[in-house]
Each structure stands twice: as structure tokens, then as C-alpha cells.
Short mmCIF file of C-alpha atoms in Angstrom, two decimals:
data_model
loop_
_atom_site.label_atom_id
_atom_site.label_comp_id
_atom_site.label_asym_id
_atom_site.label_seq_id
_atom_site.Cartn_x
_atom_site.Cartn_y
_atom_site.Cartn_z
CA MET Q 1 0.00 0.00 0.00
CA ASN Q 2 1.85 3.05 -1.27
CA THR Q 3 1.88 6.51 0.30
CA THR Q 4 1.72 9.53 -1.95
CA SER Q 5 4.05 12.35 -0.96
CA LYS Q 6 7.50 13.10 0.40
CA THR Q 7 6.07 16.06 2.31
CA ASN Q 8 3.78 14.05 4.56
CA PRO Q 9 3.60 14.88 8.28
CA ASP Q 10 5.88 12.99 10.64
CA PHE Q 11 3.91 10.05 12.02
CA SER Q 12 6.87 8.47 13.84
CA ALA Q 13 5.24 9.10 17.24
CA VAL Q 14 2.13 7.24 16.04
CA HIS Q 15 4.27 4.29 14.97
CA ARG Q 16 6.25 4.27 18.23
CA SER Q 17 3.03 4.26 20.25
CA LEU Q 18 1.69 1.17 18.46
CA GLN Q 19 5.03 -0.58 18.86
CA ASP Q 20 5.05 0.28 22.55
CA TYR Q 21 1.67 -1.38 23.09
CA ILE Q 22 3.02 -4.51 21.42
CA GLU Q 23 6.20 -4.53 23.50
CA ARG Q 24 4.12 -4.13 26.67
CA ASP Q 25 2.07 -7.20 25.66
CA LEU Q 26 -1.11 -5.17 25.34
CA LEU Q 27 -1.46 -5.80 21.59
CA VAL Q 28 -0.07 -8.49 19.31
CA MET Q 29 -0.43 -6.61 16.04
CA ALA Q 30 -1.46 -3.24 14.64
CA SER Q 31 -2.10 -2.07 11.09
CA SER Q 32 -2.68 1.64 10.45
CA VAL Q 33 -3.66 3.81 7.48
CA ILE Q 34 -4.00 7.60 7.44
CA LEU Q 35 -5.76 9.40 4.59
CA ARG Q 36 -5.75 13.02 3.50
CA GLY Q 37 -8.74 13.24 1.25
CA GLN Q 38 -8.64 9.96 -0.65
CA GLN Q 39 -4.84 9.80 -0.68
CA ILE Q 40 -2.92 7.46 1.62
CA ILE Q 41 -0.33 9.56 3.44
CA ASP Q 42 0.79 6.90 5.92
CA PHE Q 43 0.66 3.11 6.07
CA HIS Q 44 2.24 1.23 8.96
CA MET Q 45 2.21 -2.37 10.19
CA THR Q 46 3.81 -3.93 13.23
CA GLY Q 47 3.55 -7.20 15.11
CA TYR Q 48 2.26 -10.64 14.24
CA GLN Q 49 -0.78 -11.94 12.40
CA ASP Q 50 -0.28 -15.03 14.61
CA ARG Q 51 2.26 -14.69 17.40
CA GLU Q 52 2.29 -18.37 18.32
CA GLU Q 53 3.02 -19.40 14.73
CA GLU Q 54 5.37 -16.39 14.26
CA ILE Q 55 3.50 -15.20 11.17
CA PRO Q 56 4.20 -11.47 10.63
CA LEU Q 57 1.29 -9.12 10.01
CA ALA Q 58 0.82 -8.45 6.30
CA GLU Q 59 -1.10 -6.01 4.15
CA ASP Q 60 -3.53 -8.77 3.21
CA SER Q 61 -3.98 -10.22 6.72
CA ILE Q 62 -7.68 -10.78 7.37
CA PHE Q 63 -9.30 -9.24 10.47
CA ARG Q 64 -12.61 -9.80 12.22
CA ILE Q 65 -14.07 -6.32 11.97
CA PHE Q 66 -17.11 -6.94 14.18
CA SER Q 67 -19.08 -3.66 14.48
CA ASN Q 68 -17.21 -1.98 11.64
CA THR Q 69 -19.66 -4.16 9.71
CA LYS Q 70 -22.40 -1.74 10.82
CA LEU Q 71 -21.04 1.10 8.70
CA ILE Q 72 -21.19 -1.08 5.59
CA THR Q 73 -24.74 -2.23 6.44
CA ASN Q 74 -25.90 1.35 6.94
CA VAL Q 75 -24.40 2.41 3.61
CA ALA Q 76 -26.18 -0.51 1.93
CA ALA Q 77 -29.50 0.55 3.47
CA MET Q 78 -29.09 4.17 2.41
CA MET Q 79 -28.28 3.08 -1.14
CA LEU Q 80 -31.71 1.46 -1.22
CA TRP Q 81 -33.26 4.54 0.41
CA GLU Q 82 -31.89 6.63 -2.46
CA GLU Q 83 -33.58 4.20 -4.86
CA GLY Q 84 -36.94 4.71 -3.14
CA ALA Q 85 -37.17 1.27 -1.51
CA PHE Q 86 -38.40 2.78 1.78
CA SER Q 87 -39.04 5.96 3.70
CA LEU Q 88 -37.25 6.76 6.95
CA GLU Q 89 -40.61 7.20 8.69
CA ASP Q 90 -41.98 3.86 7.53
CA LYS Q 91 -42.97 1.59 10.39
CA LEU Q 92 -40.80 -1.45 10.90
CA TYR Q 93 -43.80 -3.78 11.00
CA GLU Q 94 -44.80 -2.72 7.48
CA TYR Q 95 -41.92 -4.88 6.21
CA ILE Q 96 -41.68 -7.41 9.05
CA PRO Q 97 -45.25 -8.05 10.28
CA GLU Q 98 -44.05 -10.12 13.28
CA PHE Q 99 -42.99 -6.84 14.89
CA LYS Q 100 -46.49 -5.36 14.90
CA ASN Q 101 -47.48 -6.93 18.21
CA LEU Q 102 -44.31 -6.30 20.18
CA VAL Q 103 -44.58 -5.45 23.88
CA VAL Q 104 -42.11 -3.51 26.04
CA LEU Q 105 -40.48 -4.34 29.35
CA LYS Q 106 -41.91 -2.13 32.09
CA LYS Q 107 -39.38 0.47 33.13
CA GLY Q 108 -37.33 -0.68 36.12
CA SER Q 109 -38.77 -4.20 36.12
CA THR Q 110 -36.54 -7.18 36.81
CA ASP Q 111 -39.15 -9.61 35.53
CA PRO Q 112 -39.24 -10.02 31.73
CA THR Q 113 -42.91 -11.02 31.90
CA GLU Q 114 -43.85 -7.56 33.24
CA THR Q 115 -44.57 -5.73 30.02
CA GLU Q 116 -46.63 -2.88 28.64
CA PRO Q 117 -48.00 -2.02 25.18
CA LEU Q 118 -46.09 0.01 22.64
CA GLN Q 119 -46.58 3.76 22.89
CA GLN Q 120 -45.51 4.09 19.27
CA HIS Q 121 -44.23 1.73 16.60
CA ALA Q 122 -40.54 1.78 15.71
CA THR Q 123 -39.63 3.39 12.38
CA ILE Q 124 -36.76 2.62 10.03
CA LYS Q 125 -35.10 5.80 11.29
CA ASN Q 126 -35.29 4.40 14.84
CA LEU Q 127 -33.57 1.27 13.59
CA LEU Q 128 -30.78 3.27 11.92
CA THR Q 129 -30.16 5.27 15.10
CA HIS Q 130 -30.34 2.48 17.74
CA THR Q 131 -33.55 3.96 19.18
CA ALA Q 132 -35.99 1.21 18.12
CA GLY Q 133 -36.11 -0.32 21.61
CA PHE Q 134 -34.04 -3.43 20.91
CA SER Q 135 -31.09 -4.55 23.02
CA TYR Q 136 -28.02 -6.70 22.29
CA GLY Q 137 -27.81 -9.38 24.95
CA LEU Q 138 -24.10 -8.66 25.36
CA PHE Q 139 -24.12 -6.19 28.24
CA GLN Q 140 -26.77 -7.65 30.57
CA GLU Q 141 -28.46 -4.30 31.19
CA SER Q 142 -31.92 -5.77 31.84
CA PRO Q 143 -33.79 -9.10 32.01
CA VAL Q 144 -34.46 -8.73 28.30
CA ASP Q 145 -30.77 -9.42 27.68
CA LEU Q 146 -31.11 -12.78 29.41
CA LEU Q 147 -33.85 -13.66 26.94
CA TYR Q 148 -31.57 -12.69 24.03
CA VAL Q 149 -28.92 -15.08 25.34
CA GLY Q 150 -31.36 -17.84 26.20
CA ASN Q 151 -32.97 -17.69 22.76
CA GLY Q 152 -29.62 -17.53 20.98
CA ILE Q 153 -30.48 -14.33 19.12
CA LEU Q 154 -26.92 -13.99 17.79
CA SER Q 155 -26.46 -17.72 17.22
CA PRO Q 156 -24.61 -18.54 13.98
CA LYS Q 157 -27.10 -21.37 13.33
CA TYR Q 158 -29.89 -18.95 12.36
CA THR Q 159 -30.32 -17.16 9.07
CA VAL Q 160 -31.06 -13.45 9.33
CA GLU Q 161 -34.74 -14.21 8.69
CA GLU Q 162 -34.80 -16.83 11.46
CA MET Q 163 -33.02 -14.48 13.85
CA VAL Q 164 -35.66 -11.81 13.26
CA SER Q 165 -38.42 -14.34 13.88
CA GLN Q 166 -36.83 -15.28 17.22
CA LEU Q 167 -36.41 -11.60 18.10
CA SER Q 168 -40.09 -10.89 17.54
CA GLN Q 169 -40.93 -13.18 20.47
CA ILE Q 170 -38.93 -11.11 22.99
CA PRO Q 171 -40.12 -7.85 24.62
CA LEU Q 172 -38.40 -4.63 23.67
CA ALA Q 173 -36.01 -3.27 26.29
CA ASN Q 174 -37.33 0.29 25.84
CA GLN Q 175 -40.15 2.15 24.20
CA PRO Q 176 -39.14 3.08 20.62
CA GLY Q 177 -37.77 6.59 20.26
CA PHE Q 178 -37.01 7.21 23.93
CA ARG Q 179 -33.43 5.99 24.38
CA TRP Q 180 -30.25 5.27 22.42
CA GLN Q 181 -29.33 1.66 23.15
CA TYR Q 182 -26.72 -0.29 21.23
CA SER Q 183 -28.61 -3.19 19.74
CA VAL Q 184 -29.24 -5.90 17.18
CA GLY Q 185 -31.10 -3.29 15.16
CA VAL Q 186 -28.45 -3.34 12.44
CA ASP Q 187 -28.91 -7.11 12.11
CA VAL Q 188 -32.61 -6.43 11.59
CA LEU Q 189 -31.55 -3.89 8.98
CA GLY Q 190 -29.73 -6.70 7.17
CA ARG Q 191 -33.03 -8.59 6.91
CA LEU Q 192 -34.77 -5.47 5.60
CA ILE Q 193 -32.09 -5.13 2.92
CA GLU Q 194 -33.04 -8.65 1.80
CA ILE Q 195 -36.71 -7.69 1.67
CA TRP Q 196 -36.11 -4.39 -0.15
CA SER Q 197 -33.60 -5.76 -2.66
CA GLY Q 198 -34.92 -9.27 -3.30
CA MET Q 199 -31.36 -10.59 -2.73
CA SER Q 200 -29.71 -12.33 0.18
CA PHE Q 201 -27.97 -9.81 2.43
CA GLY Q 202 -24.53 -11.21 1.63
CA ASP Q 203 -25.17 -11.18 -2.11
CA PHE Q 204 -26.33 -7.57 -1.96
CA LEU Q 205 -23.13 -6.51 -0.22
CA ARG Q 206 -20.96 -8.47 -2.64
CA GLU Q 207 -22.68 -7.23 -5.80
CA ARG Q 208 -23.39 -3.64 -4.82
CA ILE Q 209 -20.45 -2.70 -2.56
CA PHE Q 210 -17.56 -5.20 -2.42
CA LYS Q 211 -17.20 -5.93 -6.14
CA PRO Q 212 -17.54 -2.29 -7.27
CA LEU Q 213 -14.97 -1.16 -4.68
CA ASN Q 214 -12.71 -4.17 -5.36
CA MET Q 215 -12.94 -5.29 -1.72
CA THR Q 216 -11.87 -8.81 -2.65
CA ASP Q 217 -11.27 -10.16 0.88
CA THR Q 218 -14.38 -8.82 2.64
CA ASP Q 219 -17.10 -11.35 3.41
CA PHE Q 220 -18.95 -13.20 6.17
CA TYR Q 221 -16.54 -16.13 6.05
CA VAL Q 222 -12.92 -17.04 5.33
CA PRO Q 223 -12.60 -19.65 2.57
CA PRO Q 224 -10.00 -22.42 2.99
CA GLU Q 225 -7.63 -20.88 0.44
CA LYS Q 226 -7.42 -17.71 2.56
CA ALA Q 227 -7.20 -19.35 5.99
CA ASN Q 228 -3.43 -18.80 6.12
CA ARG Q 229 -4.10 -15.04 6.10
CA PHE Q 230 -6.64 -15.02 8.94
CA CYS Q 231 -5.39 -13.23 12.06
CA ALA Q 232 -5.36 -14.99 15.40
CA ILE Q 233 -7.49 -13.32 18.05
CA TYR Q 234 -6.34 -12.64 21.60
CA ASP Q 235 -7.98 -12.37 25.01
CA PRO Q 236 -6.57 -10.05 27.70
CA ALA Q 237 -5.14 -11.30 30.96
CA ASP Q 238 -7.62 -9.08 32.80
CA MET Q 239 -11.00 -8.35 31.20
CA LEU Q 240 -11.70 -5.53 33.66
CA ASP Q 241 -8.40 -3.63 33.36
CA PRO Q 242 -7.35 -3.01 29.75
CA MET Q 243 -3.82 -1.98 30.74
CA VAL Q 244 -2.80 -5.19 32.52
CA PRO Q 245 -0.13 -6.84 30.33
CA GLY Q 246 -0.70 -10.30 29.00
CA LEU Q 247 -2.57 -11.73 26.02
CA ASN Q 248 -3.73 -15.29 25.46
CA LEU Q 249 -4.77 -16.94 22.22
CA GLY Q 250 -8.54 -16.69 21.98
CA THR Q 251 -11.33 -18.40 20.05
CA ASP Q 252 -14.27 -17.40 17.87
CA GLY Q 253 -16.84 -18.64 20.36
CA LEU Q 254 -18.78 -15.35 20.25
CA VAL Q 255 -19.79 -15.84 16.62
CA GLY Q 256 -19.29 -19.56 16.09
CA GLY Q 257 -16.43 -19.27 13.61
CA TYR Q 258 -15.99 -17.98 10.08
CA LEU Q 259 -16.14 -21.14 7.99
CA PRO Q 260 -18.05 -21.04 4.68
CA GLY Q 261 -21.66 -22.11 5.05
CA LYS Q 262 -22.38 -20.39 8.36
CA PRO Q 263 -26.06 -19.35 8.03
CA PHE Q 264 -25.96 -16.08 9.98
CA GLU Q 265 -24.87 -13.07 7.91
CA SER Q 266 -24.72 -10.52 10.68
CA GLY Q 267 -25.12 -6.93 9.55
CA GLY Q 268 -24.14 -5.83 13.03
CA GLY Q 269 -20.84 -7.63 13.36
CA GLY Q 270 -20.23 -10.54 11.02
CA LEU Q 271 -17.76 -9.39 8.38
CA VAL Q 272 -14.06 -10.03 7.98
CA SER Q 273 -11.87 -7.69 5.97
CA THR Q 274 -8.32 -6.51 5.36
CA ILE Q 275 -6.89 -3.08 6.08
CA SER Q 276 -6.54 -2.64 2.29
CA ASP Q 277 -10.18 -3.48 1.61
CA TYR Q 278 -11.56 -1.30 4.38
CA THR Q 279 -9.32 1.58 3.27
CA LYS Q 280 -11.20 1.52 -0.05
CA PHE Q 281 -14.48 1.79 1.83
CA MET Q 282 -13.08 4.75 3.81
CA GLN Q 283 -11.81 6.36 0.62
CA MET Q 284 -15.35 6.13 -0.76
CA LEU Q 285 -16.62 7.89 2.36
CA MET Q 286 -13.93 10.56 1.99
CA GLY Q 287 -15.04 11.00 -1.61
CA GLU Q 288 -18.59 11.82 -0.45
CA GLY Q 289 -19.87 8.48 -1.71
CA THR Q 290 -17.62 8.09 -4.75
CA LEU Q 291 -14.30 6.31 -5.37
CA GLY Q 292 -12.92 6.54 -8.88
CA ASP Q 293 -15.76 5.81 -11.29
CA VAL Q 294 -17.84 4.04 -8.61
CA THR Q 295 -20.57 5.98 -6.81
CA LEU Q 296 -22.47 4.30 -3.98
CA LEU Q 297 -24.14 7.31 -2.37
CA LYS Q 298 -24.91 10.93 -3.10
CA PRO Q 299 -23.00 13.53 -1.04
CA ASP Q 300 -26.18 14.77 0.63
CA THR Q 301 -27.08 11.23 1.75
CA LEU Q 302 -23.67 10.63 3.27
CA ARG Q 303 -23.79 14.04 4.95
CA MET Q 304 -27.12 13.08 6.51
CA MET Q 305 -25.54 9.88 7.83
CA HIS Q 306 -22.92 11.78 9.82
CA THR Q 307 -25.30 14.49 11.02
CA ASN Q 308 -27.02 14.03 14.38
CA GLN Q 309 -30.36 12.25 13.95
CA LEU Q 310 -31.22 11.83 17.65
CA GLU Q 311 -34.08 13.68 19.26
CA PRO Q 312 -33.21 16.36 21.86
CA GLY Q 313 -32.27 14.89 25.21
CA ILE Q 314 -31.11 11.51 23.87
CA SER Q 315 -27.40 10.80 24.34
CA VAL Q 316 -25.06 8.00 23.33
CA GLN Q 317 -23.99 5.72 26.18
CA LEU Q 318 -22.40 2.30 26.11
CA PRO Q 319 -22.10 0.16 29.26
CA ASN Q 320 -18.55 0.43 30.64
CA TRP Q 321 -17.53 2.88 27.89
CA GLU Q 322 -18.03 6.57 28.46
CA MET Q 323 -18.75 8.47 25.25
CA PRO Q 324 -19.27 12.05 26.46
CA ASN Q 325 -20.57 14.77 24.16
CA THR Q 326 -21.43 12.27 21.46
CA LYS Q 327 -24.40 12.23 19.11
CA PHE Q 328 -25.41 9.72 16.47
CA GLY Q 329 -26.35 9.73 12.81
CA PHE Q 330 -26.97 6.63 10.71
CA GLY Q 331 -24.21 4.24 11.76
CA PHE Q 332 -21.77 6.93 12.84
CA ALA Q 333 -21.11 8.40 16.27
CA ILE Q 334 -20.43 12.14 16.02
CA LYS Q 335 -18.04 13.97 18.35
CA GLU Q 336 -19.35 17.29 19.66
CA SER Q 337 -16.22 18.24 21.63
CA PRO Q 338 -12.59 17.05 21.67
CA MET Q 339 -11.37 14.38 24.04
CA ALA Q 340 -8.43 15.15 26.32
CA GLY Q 341 -5.40 16.21 24.31
CA GLU Q 342 -7.26 16.53 21.02
CA PRO Q 343 -7.54 19.80 19.03
CA ASP Q 344 -10.77 21.61 18.19
CA ALA Q 345 -10.38 20.10 14.73
CA ALA Q 346 -11.73 16.89 16.25
CA ILE Q 347 -15.18 18.47 16.63
CA GLY Q 348 -17.54 16.93 14.10
CA GLU Q 349 -15.40 13.80 13.73
CA PHE Q 350 -17.55 10.79 12.89
CA HIS Q 351 -16.45 7.30 13.79
CA TRP Q 352 -17.18 3.76 14.82
CA GLY Q 353 -15.21 0.62 15.59
CA GLY Q 354 -15.31 -3.07 16.34
CA LEU Q 355 -15.18 -5.20 19.46
CA ALA Q 356 -11.75 -6.64 18.69
CA GLY Q 357 -10.08 -3.26 18.19
CA THR Q 358 -10.75 -2.14 14.62
CA HIS Q 359 -11.19 1.64 14.64
CA THR Q 360 -12.13 4.04 11.85
CA TRP Q 361 -12.75 7.79 11.97
CA ILE Q 362 -13.04 10.83 9.74
CA SER Q 363 -12.37 14.48 10.60
CA PRO Q 364 -14.28 16.75 8.18
CA ARG Q 365 -12.52 19.84 9.54
CA LEU Q 366 -9.09 18.50 8.61
CA GLY Q 367 -10.16 16.44 5.62
CA ILE Q 368 -8.40 13.38 7.04
CA ALA Q 369 -9.37 9.85 8.01
CA ALA Q 370 -7.62 7.05 9.85
CA LEU Q 371 -7.91 3.32 10.42
CA VAL Q 372 -6.13 1.22 13.02
CA PHE Q 373 -6.78 -2.53 13.20
CA THR Q 374 -5.82 -5.11 15.80
CA GLN Q 375 -7.34 -8.34 17.17
CA ARG Q 376 -7.74 -8.03 20.92
CA MET Q 377 -11.12 -8.80 22.43
CA PHE Q 378 -12.93 -5.92 24.05
CA GLY Q 379 -10.67 -3.51 22.20
CA PHE Q 380 -13.45 -1.15 21.08
CA TRP Q 381 -12.71 1.57 23.63
CA HIS Q 382 -9.15 0.52 24.54
CA PRO Q 383 -6.61 3.26 25.49
CA PHE Q 384 -4.39 2.36 22.52
CA SER Q 385 -6.99 3.74 20.13
CA HIS Q 386 -7.38 7.01 22.01
CA GLU Q 387 -3.61 7.53 22.10
CA TYR Q 388 -3.38 6.65 18.42
CA LYS Q 389 -6.02 9.23 17.52
CA ARG Q 390 -4.49 11.94 19.70
CA LEU Q 391 -1.04 11.41 18.13
CA VAL Q 392 -2.47 11.46 14.60
CA TYR Q 393 -4.15 14.78 15.38
CA GLU Q 394 -0.91 16.14 16.86
CA ALA Q 395 1.02 15.19 13.72
CA LEU Q 396 -1.54 16.91 11.50
CA THR Q 397 -2.11 20.08 13.54
#
């Protein structure tokens, strides 16, 4: 992956920081790309694709991108919105009738059988903004989460259609429109994309996004001929303290593996990709929906996606991860004020990442974007990514 200019900023502090996290046994690998506009101005790799097998990280190493999948799913949905497949104010049950008779957990109840009727039906816009009332099952915020786990809502054995059918039997965690709650809503969006397009979700992504952008290694599975490029994944020595040294080889128990034939094509977290492939997706975003002769979205649509779409008084909060002064568009969190050590140029930055430490962000004020990928579980809000971002901003400002 070539950089473009001899007059690029000095990113040596960024590189040293990533190396330091590896030497302290807090990361095993890190791959980083920095863009100015659509041009790559820095590309850096360090560490191992598989430390135990002593396989160095490579440009074509394949990562589990988990919730970076959500950005691709949201782009796919908005492509269909541009084509008139749906309206943002359409009710969810208009396309998935099983959701018409949903009930809602009573506020403060610890008993999942204590429910109340819907005050209003969830819209497609609610789904895009994580305000449709669904939960995730991952964070155990309420008794509804226990039902998600017990019913295997994220089980790899279900198709997207079967997952939605299971979900329709579980109460909502909140009334639609009243709270931002990270949720399986983007997986439901994957099912809607099937309904709107008449294609399987995976086929839609391949035909309409991956092939046009030449994202040749991005998919819901890793075929046998690419298995030697698949990164190992690591678990921390201490799940509660991200800065305790020590990493152990992990497993793919959360998603049931990435072998071909897995039924569940998760729009919320199922894709694998390479840093090269995802850079093309980011270049498309930097090009306001266009990369080369390929246009996926109109500039106004993409601008809407990284403009706050939450109602007044609703804020973005993740359990165990503080996200102060953050709003939300369609798929993107939007920064309303800088974090410690960041310049004012960070205001308006839109971003999202994945559970194993794949981070992507764009600063409209500076016209730059960055990606940093690793494979460390519960690496979404890890200090390495905040330090990385701060140092990138320092180099550019």
C-alpha cells in the first residue's frame, strides 16, 4: 500500500506508540492507514498476524471487523433509500409483520414477563439510530438481555430471517424513540435489505459494494484458500483492566467461527476484511460516496448519515464505555467536543469501531481519516486507540 508524498507529516510518534503497546504485551499486532482526502499519506504495520506461529502481520492479513460491519450495512440501506425502496418514517412492522405486536419491558422491572403495550411503533429511522427499543444481549443491562442469550439471538445457526423471527418473540427493552441503546437493530436492517432488494444480504453486499470497490477479501466467512491469512485473536489477561499486560490466544466462540456455510450473515458484526479493503471503503466515504468511477451514495445522503439524527435529550452511552458529548447519525457516532489532548479540529469527527479493536474515523474539519486494526477482544474503547487518535491529530495540527 503506497503513500503519496514526500512532504507528509511525521507520524513516527504514532508508529512508536503502536510498537510500545506490542512490546508491553497489550497488543499483538497493529495495522494503520492515514488518509488526506482519498490519498494514503501513511501506512504502517507492526507485530504478528499469529504470534504463536510467528507469522508477521501483512497487508492482506484478514481481520474480524465486528461492528465496523455496521457502517457497511448502513451504507447498503441508504443506497436502497436513495432508490426509493423505503421511507425513513416507515414503520418497521410494514416490512416485518411479526414486529407489529411487540410489547415492552416495564421500566425498572426485573421480571421479563412484566410488560406494557407500545406507545408508538418503531420506524426505520429508529432502527438506523439504535432507538428502536431493541437490546443486544451482550451487556446484561436488563432481564431482556437474558432472553436474548437464552434464545440464541446472535447464534450462527440462524439465518437473518430466522433471527428476526426469534427476536419478535422477545419484549423490547425500551419504548421506541425514547433511548439510544446499542442493539441488534443493524442485524434487523440486514433482513430489511433482503426484503427491499430481493437478494440475500450477503449477495447484496458483494454485488453492490464489495465488487464495485474491489474489496476482494471482505465477506462473512474465510474460505480455505485464505485461511493462512486469517489473524489470530487474543484475550486479555484481565477483562476488567485493559492496561494489565498479557494476552492469550482466543477463540471465535462469540460468533461460532468464520467457515463457509455459516447461516448467519450478521449486519451488526459478522464481516471479515483486510486493512486494504476497508481503506477503499473509507476512501469512498472521503469521496462523499464516490471512489474513482464508482458511486455508492450521493453527497447529501452521506452528509445526513454523519449528522445528528437523535431527538433532543437523547445521548449516546455504552455500558462500561463513556462516550461524552457524542451524538449519532446513521451508523456513525459524532463527536461534539474534543477528548483530552485533542484539538478543536476533532469536533464533528464521525467514527465507529469493532469489538476486537478495529477503529475508523473521519475528521471533516481537517479532511483526514484514519484506520487502526488489531485483534484483541474488548478492544473497542481501549486506550491504545485514544492515544493513536491523539497522536495522529498532533502530527496533523
